[in-house]
Tab-separated table of C-alpha atoms in Angstrom:
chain	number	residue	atom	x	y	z
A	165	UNK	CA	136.574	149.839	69.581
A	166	UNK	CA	138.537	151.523	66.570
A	167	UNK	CA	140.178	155.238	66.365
A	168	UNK	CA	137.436	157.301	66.068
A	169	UNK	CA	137.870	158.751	62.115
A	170	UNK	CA	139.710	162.303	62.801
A	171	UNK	CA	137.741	163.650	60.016
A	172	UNK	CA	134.530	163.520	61.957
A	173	UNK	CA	136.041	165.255	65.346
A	174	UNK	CA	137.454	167.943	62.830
A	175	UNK	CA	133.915	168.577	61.052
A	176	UNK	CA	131.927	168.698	64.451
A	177	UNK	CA	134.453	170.780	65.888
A	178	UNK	CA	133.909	173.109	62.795
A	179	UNK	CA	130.293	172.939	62.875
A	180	UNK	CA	130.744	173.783	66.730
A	181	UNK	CA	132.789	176.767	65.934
A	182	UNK	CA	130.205	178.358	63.355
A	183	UNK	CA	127.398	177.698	65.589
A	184	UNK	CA	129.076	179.400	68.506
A	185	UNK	CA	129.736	182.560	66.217
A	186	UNK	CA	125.925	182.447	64.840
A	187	UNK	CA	124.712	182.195	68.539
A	188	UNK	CA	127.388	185.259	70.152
A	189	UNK	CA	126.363	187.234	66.791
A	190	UNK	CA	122.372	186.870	67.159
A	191	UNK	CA	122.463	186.566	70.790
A	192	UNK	CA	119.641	184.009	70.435
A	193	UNK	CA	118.469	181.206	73.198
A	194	UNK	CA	119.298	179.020	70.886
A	195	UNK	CA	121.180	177.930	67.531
A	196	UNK	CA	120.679	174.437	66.509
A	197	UNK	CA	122.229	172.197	63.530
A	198	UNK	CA	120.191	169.714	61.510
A	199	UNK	CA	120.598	167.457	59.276
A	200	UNK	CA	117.523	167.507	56.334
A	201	UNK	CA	116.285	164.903	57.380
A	202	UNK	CA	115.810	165.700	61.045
A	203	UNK	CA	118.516	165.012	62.625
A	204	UNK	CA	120.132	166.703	64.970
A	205	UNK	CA	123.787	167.507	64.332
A	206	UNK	CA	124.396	170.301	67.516
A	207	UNK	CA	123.203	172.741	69.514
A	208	UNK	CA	124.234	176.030	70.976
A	209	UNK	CA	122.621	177.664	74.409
A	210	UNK	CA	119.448	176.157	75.640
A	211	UNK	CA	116.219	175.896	74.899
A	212	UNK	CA	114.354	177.451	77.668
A	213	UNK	CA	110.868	175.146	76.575
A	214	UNK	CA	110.722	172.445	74.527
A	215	UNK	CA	112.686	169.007	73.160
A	216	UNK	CA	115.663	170.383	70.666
A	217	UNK	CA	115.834	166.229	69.351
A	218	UNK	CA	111.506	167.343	68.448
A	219	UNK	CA	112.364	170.595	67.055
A	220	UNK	CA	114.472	168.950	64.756
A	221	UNK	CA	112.507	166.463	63.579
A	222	UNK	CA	109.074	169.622	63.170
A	223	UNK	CA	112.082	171.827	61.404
A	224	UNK	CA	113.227	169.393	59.056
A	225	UNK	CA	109.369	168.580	57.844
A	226	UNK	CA	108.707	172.735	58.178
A	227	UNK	CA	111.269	173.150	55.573
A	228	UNK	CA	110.541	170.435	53.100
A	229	UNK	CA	106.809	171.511	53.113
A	230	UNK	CA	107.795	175.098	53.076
A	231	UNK	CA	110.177	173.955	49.874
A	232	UNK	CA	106.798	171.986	48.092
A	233	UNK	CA	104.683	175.257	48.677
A	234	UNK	CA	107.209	177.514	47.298
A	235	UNK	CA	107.683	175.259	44.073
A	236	UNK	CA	103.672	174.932	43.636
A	237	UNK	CA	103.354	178.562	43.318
A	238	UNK	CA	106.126	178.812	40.613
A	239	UNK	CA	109.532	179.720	42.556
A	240	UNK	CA	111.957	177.788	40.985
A	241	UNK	CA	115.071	177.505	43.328
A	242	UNK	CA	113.297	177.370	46.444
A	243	UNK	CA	115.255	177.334	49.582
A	244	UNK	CA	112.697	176.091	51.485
A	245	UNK	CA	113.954	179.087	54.990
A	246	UNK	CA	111.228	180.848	56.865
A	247	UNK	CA	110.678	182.990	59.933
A	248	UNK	CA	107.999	182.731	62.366
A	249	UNK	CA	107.596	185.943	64.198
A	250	UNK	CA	105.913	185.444	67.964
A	251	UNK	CA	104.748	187.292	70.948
A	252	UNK	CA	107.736	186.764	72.586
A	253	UNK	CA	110.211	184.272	70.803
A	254	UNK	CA	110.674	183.370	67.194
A	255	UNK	CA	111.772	181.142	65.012
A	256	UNK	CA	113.953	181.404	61.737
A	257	UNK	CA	115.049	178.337	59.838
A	258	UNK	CA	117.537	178.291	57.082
A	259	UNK	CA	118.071	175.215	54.761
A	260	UNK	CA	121.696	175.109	53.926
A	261	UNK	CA	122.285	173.446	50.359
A	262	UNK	CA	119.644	170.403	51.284
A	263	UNK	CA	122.426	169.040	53.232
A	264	UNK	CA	121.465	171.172	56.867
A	265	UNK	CA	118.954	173.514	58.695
A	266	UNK	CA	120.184	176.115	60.902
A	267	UNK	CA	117.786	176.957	63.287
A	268	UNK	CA	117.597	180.304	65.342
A	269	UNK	CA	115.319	180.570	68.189
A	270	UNK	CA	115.359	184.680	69.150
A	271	UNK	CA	113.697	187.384	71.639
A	272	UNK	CA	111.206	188.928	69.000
A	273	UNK	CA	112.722	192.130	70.014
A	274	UNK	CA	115.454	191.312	68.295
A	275	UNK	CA	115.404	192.973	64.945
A	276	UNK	CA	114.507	190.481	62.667
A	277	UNK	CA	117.422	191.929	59.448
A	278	UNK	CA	120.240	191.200	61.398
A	279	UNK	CA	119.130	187.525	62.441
A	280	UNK	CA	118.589	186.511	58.509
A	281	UNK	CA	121.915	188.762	57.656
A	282	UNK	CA	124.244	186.309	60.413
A	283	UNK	CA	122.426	183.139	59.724
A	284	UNK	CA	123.315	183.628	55.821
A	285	UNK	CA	126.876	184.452	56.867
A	286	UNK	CA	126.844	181.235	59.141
A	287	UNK	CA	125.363	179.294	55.851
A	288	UNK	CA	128.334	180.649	54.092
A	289	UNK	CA	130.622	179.183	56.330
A	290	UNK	CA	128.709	175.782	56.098
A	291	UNK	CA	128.228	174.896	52.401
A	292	UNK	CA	131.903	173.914	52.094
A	293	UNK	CA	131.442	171.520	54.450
A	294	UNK	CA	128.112	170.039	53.169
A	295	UNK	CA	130.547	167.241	50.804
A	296	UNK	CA	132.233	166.149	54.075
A	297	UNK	CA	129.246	165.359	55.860
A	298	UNK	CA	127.628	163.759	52.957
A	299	UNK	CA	130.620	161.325	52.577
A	300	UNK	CA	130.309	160.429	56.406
A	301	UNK	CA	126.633	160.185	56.261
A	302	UNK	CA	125.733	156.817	56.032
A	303	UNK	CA	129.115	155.298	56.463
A	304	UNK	CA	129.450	151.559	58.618
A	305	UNK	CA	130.007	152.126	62.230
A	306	UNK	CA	133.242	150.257	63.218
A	307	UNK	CA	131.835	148.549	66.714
A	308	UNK	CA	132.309	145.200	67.496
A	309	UNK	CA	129.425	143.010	65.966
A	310	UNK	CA	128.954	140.028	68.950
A	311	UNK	CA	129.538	142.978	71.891
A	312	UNK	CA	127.241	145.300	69.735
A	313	UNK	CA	124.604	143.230	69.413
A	314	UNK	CA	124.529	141.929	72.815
A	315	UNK	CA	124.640	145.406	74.309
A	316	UNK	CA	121.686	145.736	71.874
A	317	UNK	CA	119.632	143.267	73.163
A	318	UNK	CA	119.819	144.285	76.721
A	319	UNK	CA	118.706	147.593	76.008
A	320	UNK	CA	115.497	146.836	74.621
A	321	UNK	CA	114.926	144.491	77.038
A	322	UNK	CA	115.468	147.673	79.840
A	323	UNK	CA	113.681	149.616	77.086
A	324	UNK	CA	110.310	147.935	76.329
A	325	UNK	CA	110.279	146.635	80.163
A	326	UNK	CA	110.026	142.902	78.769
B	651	UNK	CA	122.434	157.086	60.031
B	652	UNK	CA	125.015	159.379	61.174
B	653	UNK	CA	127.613	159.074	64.053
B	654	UNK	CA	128.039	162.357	65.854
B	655	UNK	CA	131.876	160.867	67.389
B	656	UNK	CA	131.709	164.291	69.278
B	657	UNK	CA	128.470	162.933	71.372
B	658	UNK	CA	129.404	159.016	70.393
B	659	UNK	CA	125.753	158.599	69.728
B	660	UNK	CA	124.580	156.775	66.202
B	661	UNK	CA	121.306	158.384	65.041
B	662	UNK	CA	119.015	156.245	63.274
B	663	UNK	CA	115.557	156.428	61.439
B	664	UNK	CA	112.985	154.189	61.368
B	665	UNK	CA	110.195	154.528	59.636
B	666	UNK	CA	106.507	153.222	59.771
B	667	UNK	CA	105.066	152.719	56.363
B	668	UNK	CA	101.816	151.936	55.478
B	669	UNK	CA	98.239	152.904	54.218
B	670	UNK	CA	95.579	154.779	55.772
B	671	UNK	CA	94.036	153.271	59.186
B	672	UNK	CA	96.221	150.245	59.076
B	673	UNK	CA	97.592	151.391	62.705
B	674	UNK	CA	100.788	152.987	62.531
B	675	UNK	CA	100.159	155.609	65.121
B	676	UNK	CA	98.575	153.194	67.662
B	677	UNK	CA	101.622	151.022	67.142
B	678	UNK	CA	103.342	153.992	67.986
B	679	UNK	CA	101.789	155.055	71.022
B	680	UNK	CA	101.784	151.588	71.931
B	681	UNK	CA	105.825	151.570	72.004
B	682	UNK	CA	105.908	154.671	73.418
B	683	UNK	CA	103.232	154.250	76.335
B	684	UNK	CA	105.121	150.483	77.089
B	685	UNK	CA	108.726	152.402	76.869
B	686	UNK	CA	110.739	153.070	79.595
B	687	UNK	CA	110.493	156.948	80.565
B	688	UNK	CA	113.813	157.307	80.690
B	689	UNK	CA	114.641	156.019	77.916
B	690	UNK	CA	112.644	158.161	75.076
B	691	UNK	CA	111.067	161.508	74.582
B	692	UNK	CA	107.861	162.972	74.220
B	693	UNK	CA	105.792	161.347	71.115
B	694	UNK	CA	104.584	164.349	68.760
B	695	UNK	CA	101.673	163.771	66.899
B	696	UNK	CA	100.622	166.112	64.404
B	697	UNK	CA	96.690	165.352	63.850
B	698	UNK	CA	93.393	166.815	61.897
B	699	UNK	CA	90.310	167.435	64.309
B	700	UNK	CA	89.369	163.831	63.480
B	701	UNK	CA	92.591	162.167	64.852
B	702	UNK	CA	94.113	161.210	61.325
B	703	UNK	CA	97.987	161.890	61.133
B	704	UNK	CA	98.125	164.922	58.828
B	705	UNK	CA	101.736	165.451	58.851
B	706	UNK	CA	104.040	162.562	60.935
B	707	UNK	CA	104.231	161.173	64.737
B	708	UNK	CA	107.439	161.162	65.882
B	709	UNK	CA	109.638	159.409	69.509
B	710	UNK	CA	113.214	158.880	70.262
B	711	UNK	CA	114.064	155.950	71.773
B	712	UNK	CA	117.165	156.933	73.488
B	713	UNK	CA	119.257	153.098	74.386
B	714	UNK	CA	122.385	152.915	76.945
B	715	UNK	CA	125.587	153.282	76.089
B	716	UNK	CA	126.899	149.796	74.281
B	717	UNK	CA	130.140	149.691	72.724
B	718	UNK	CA	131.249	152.881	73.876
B	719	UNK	CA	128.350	154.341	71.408
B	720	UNK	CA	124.884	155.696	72.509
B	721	UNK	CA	121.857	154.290	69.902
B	722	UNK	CA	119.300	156.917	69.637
B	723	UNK	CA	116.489	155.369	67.144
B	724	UNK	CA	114.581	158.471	65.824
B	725	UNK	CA	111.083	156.634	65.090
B	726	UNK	CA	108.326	158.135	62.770
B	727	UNK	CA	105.378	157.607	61.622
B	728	UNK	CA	104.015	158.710	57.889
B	729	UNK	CA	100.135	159.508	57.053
B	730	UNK	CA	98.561	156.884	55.160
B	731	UNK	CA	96.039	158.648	53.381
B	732	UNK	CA	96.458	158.909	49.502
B	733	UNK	CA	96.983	162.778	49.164
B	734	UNK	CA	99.584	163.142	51.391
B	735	UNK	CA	102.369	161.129	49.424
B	736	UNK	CA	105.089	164.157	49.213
B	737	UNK	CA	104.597	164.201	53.345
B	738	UNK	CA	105.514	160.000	52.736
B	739	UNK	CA	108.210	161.065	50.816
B	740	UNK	CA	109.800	163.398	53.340
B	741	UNK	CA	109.816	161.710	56.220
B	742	UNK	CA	111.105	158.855	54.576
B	743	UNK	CA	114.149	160.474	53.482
B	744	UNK	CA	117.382	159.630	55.394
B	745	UNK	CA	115.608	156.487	57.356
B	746	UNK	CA	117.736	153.171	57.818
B	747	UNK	CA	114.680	151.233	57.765
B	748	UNK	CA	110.669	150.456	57.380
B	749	UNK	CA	107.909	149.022	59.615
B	750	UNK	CA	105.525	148.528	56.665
B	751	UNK	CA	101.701	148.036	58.480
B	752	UNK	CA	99.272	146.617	56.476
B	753	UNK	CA	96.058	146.363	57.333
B	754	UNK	CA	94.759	142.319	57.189
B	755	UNK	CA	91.104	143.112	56.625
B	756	UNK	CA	90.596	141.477	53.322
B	757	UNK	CA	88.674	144.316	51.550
B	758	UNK	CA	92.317	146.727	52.519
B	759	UNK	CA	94.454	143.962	50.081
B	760	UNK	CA	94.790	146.721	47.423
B	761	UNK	CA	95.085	149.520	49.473
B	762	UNK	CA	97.914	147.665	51.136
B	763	UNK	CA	99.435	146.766	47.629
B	764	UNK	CA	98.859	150.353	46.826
B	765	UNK	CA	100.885	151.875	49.765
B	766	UNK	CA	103.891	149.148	49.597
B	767	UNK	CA	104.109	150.308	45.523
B	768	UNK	CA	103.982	153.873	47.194
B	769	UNK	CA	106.602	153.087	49.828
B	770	UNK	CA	109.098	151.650	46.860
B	771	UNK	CA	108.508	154.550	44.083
B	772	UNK	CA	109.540	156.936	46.811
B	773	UNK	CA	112.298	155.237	48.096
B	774	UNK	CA	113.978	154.996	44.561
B	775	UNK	CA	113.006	158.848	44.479
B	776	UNK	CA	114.919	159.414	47.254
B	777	UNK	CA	118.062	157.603	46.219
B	778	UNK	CA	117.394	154.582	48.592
B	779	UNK	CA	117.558	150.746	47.404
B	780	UNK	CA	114.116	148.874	48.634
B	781	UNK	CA	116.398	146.078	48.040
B	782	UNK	CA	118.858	146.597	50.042
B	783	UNK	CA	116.882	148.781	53.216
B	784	UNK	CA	115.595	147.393	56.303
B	785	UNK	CA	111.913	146.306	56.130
B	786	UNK	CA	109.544	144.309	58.266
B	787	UNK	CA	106.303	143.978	57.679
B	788	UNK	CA	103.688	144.042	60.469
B	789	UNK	CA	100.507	142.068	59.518
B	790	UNK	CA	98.177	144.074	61.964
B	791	UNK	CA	94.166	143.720	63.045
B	792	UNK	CA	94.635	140.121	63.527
B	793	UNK	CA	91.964	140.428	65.946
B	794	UNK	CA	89.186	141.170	63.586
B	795	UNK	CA	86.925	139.156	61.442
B	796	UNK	CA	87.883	138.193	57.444
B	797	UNK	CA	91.305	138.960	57.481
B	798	UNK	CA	93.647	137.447	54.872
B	799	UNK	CA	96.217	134.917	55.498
B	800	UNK	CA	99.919	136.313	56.293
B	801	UNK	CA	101.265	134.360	53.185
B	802	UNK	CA	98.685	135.832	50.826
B	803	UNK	CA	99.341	139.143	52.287
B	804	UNK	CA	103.299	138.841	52.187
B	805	UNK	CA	102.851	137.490	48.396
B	806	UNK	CA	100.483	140.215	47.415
B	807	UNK	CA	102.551	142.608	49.266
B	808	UNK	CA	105.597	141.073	47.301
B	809	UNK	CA	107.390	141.019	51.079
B	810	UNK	CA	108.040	137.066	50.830
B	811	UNK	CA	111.687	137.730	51.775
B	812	UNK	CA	110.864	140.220	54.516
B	813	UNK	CA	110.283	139.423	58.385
B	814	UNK	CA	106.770	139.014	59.337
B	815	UNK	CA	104.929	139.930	62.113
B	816	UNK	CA	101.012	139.450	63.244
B	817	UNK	CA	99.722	142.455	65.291
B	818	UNK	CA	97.236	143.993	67.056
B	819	UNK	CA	98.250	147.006	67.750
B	820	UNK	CA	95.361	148.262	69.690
B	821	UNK	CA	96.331	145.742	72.406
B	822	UNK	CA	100.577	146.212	71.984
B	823	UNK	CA	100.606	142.539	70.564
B	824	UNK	CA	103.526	141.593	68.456
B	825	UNK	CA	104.566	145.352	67.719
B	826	UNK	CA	107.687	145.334	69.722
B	827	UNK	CA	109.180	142.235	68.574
B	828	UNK	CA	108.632	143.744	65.188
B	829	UNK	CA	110.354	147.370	66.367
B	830	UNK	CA	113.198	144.990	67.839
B	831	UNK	CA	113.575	143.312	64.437
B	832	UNK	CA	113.580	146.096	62.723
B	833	UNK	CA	116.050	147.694	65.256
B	834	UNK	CA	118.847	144.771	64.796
B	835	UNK	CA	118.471	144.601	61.255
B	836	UNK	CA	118.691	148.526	61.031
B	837	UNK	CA	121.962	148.098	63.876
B	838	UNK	CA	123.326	144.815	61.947
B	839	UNK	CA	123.983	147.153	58.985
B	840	UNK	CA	124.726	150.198	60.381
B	841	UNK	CA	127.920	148.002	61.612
B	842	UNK	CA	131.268	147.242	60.083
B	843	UNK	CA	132.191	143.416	60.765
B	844	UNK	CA	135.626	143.436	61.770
């Protein structure tokens, strides 16, 4: 196995940092980091219900649709963020220059102007590093190929139960 | 594909492609019904009243440790019906490779050729080379009467140069050895030979 690229420990550990300050700030359940197309980058705090790998994955398609609707009625830089207000817990979801979604999951007794005000701060603090991640996006994983693909093999085979 | 080194996990997406009723969400529940428990999540389907897939269905399929790196294949599904093509194009963005399932009832031909034109336009929309992605096409209903031939299909399909796969889906036959093709390739080129 190769060094691990530094570059990537020193983005996460940014990302972790940011999220960390969003989720003290809001005092929220939960603060998670996603990439636009569903993936999930990090979390902060728990999520007291649910899968945070699914929210993801429903975020990431919320805020593409979201995006669509806002550019058939005639917006014309849509960001493609909204806010779900429940009962008891909501929801706001930010897209951060197409690269991320920051998601927020909050008491709904928590006043609604100062969640939107932090995330956009937190948003601030992300868009410089929206190049990095696009550069390591995508790049080849250094693993050994014969030991990779091995390894590969016997999962599936524990997987799929063949 | 990203690599979260923080986690060591490699997130991939894989994709199934194809048009409307060809199977892609039985295939799905198929793999995720035969899957080990502990080794993917819930399956989210997002469905209309009549059980078409109005947005996506979605698993993780969440492999050991190998390499010192933990796989986690993030697996989709897209709706096949015509009017939902910007839904196709989102959840195809970012994926590292296609199940294409195409339906072998001979009367579904052009609705297959439709959907696999579909499935390339929005690829190059999103920045992605058909050429050079992942794809494996999953010849499925091979159980019913007047289907086509798999070379026909793959020619019509223009998928000659693709790995093939006959499936019926309804009965889990053939769709994992097309998910695990579709996994190595995706894998294979997510690596760096060294």
């Amino acid at each position: 196995m190769n060094e691990q690229p530094s570059v990537s420990e020193q983005l996460y550990d940014q990302f972790d940092v940011i999220l960390k300050d969003l989720y003290r700030r809001t005092d929220a359940e939960c603060v998670l980091l996603v990439d636009i197309s569903g993936q999930l980058i990090s979390t902060e705090g728990q999520l007291r219900q649910g899968d945070p790998v699914q929210v993801a994955a429903l975020a990431a398609g919320d805020v593409a649709a979201m995006a669509e609707l806002s550019r058939q009625i005639g917006e014309r830089d849509p960001d493609g963020s909204f806010l779900h207000e429940g009962e008891r817990k909501s929801l706001y979801l930010f897209n951060v220059d197409d690269s991320f979604i920051l998601i927020v999951v909050f008491r709904s007794s928590r006043p609604v102007g100062l969640i939107r005000l932090f995330v956009r701060r937190a948003a601030e603090r992300l868009h410089p590093l929206t190049d990095q991640f696009e550069q390591i996006m995508g790049q080849p994983v250094p693993v050994p190929t014969k030991e990779f693909s091995a390894g590969l093999a016997t999962e599936l085979e524990k997987a799929f139960d063949l | 594909m990203f690599v979260n080194w923080k986690l060591r996990e490699i997130n991939l997406k894989i994709v199934y492609y194809g048009p409307a009723l060809s199977g892609k969400t039985t295939t799905l529940e198929r793999v995720h019904a035969k899957t080990n428990p502990n080794m993917r999540g819930d399956m989210v389907s997002l469905k209309t009243r009549g059980d078409r897939t109005i947005y996506f269905d979605f698993m993780q399929l969440e492999l050991g440790e190998i390499s010192g790196l933990k796989p986690r294949f993030n697996v989709y599904t897209v709706p096949g019906q015509v009017y939902y093509v910007g839904t196709r194009k989102l959840v195809l963005q970012g994926a590292d490779g296609v199940v294409f399932v195409a339906d072998s009832q001979k009367h579904r031909l052009d609705a297959n050729v439709e959907s696999a034109r579909d499935m390339v336009k929005n690829l190059r929309t999103l920045g992605l080379d058909p050429r050079e992605m992942p794809i494996v096409l999953q010849c499925n209903k091979r159980d019913l009467d007047s289907i086509a031939p798999v070379p026909v299909m793959r020619r019509q399909l223009g998928m000659t140069q693709f790995p093939t796969f006959k499936t019926v889906a309804t009965e889990g036959v053939g769709v994992f050895d097309a998910l695990k093709t579709i996994i190595n390739r995706v894998a294979s080129k997510a690596q760096n030979q060294i």
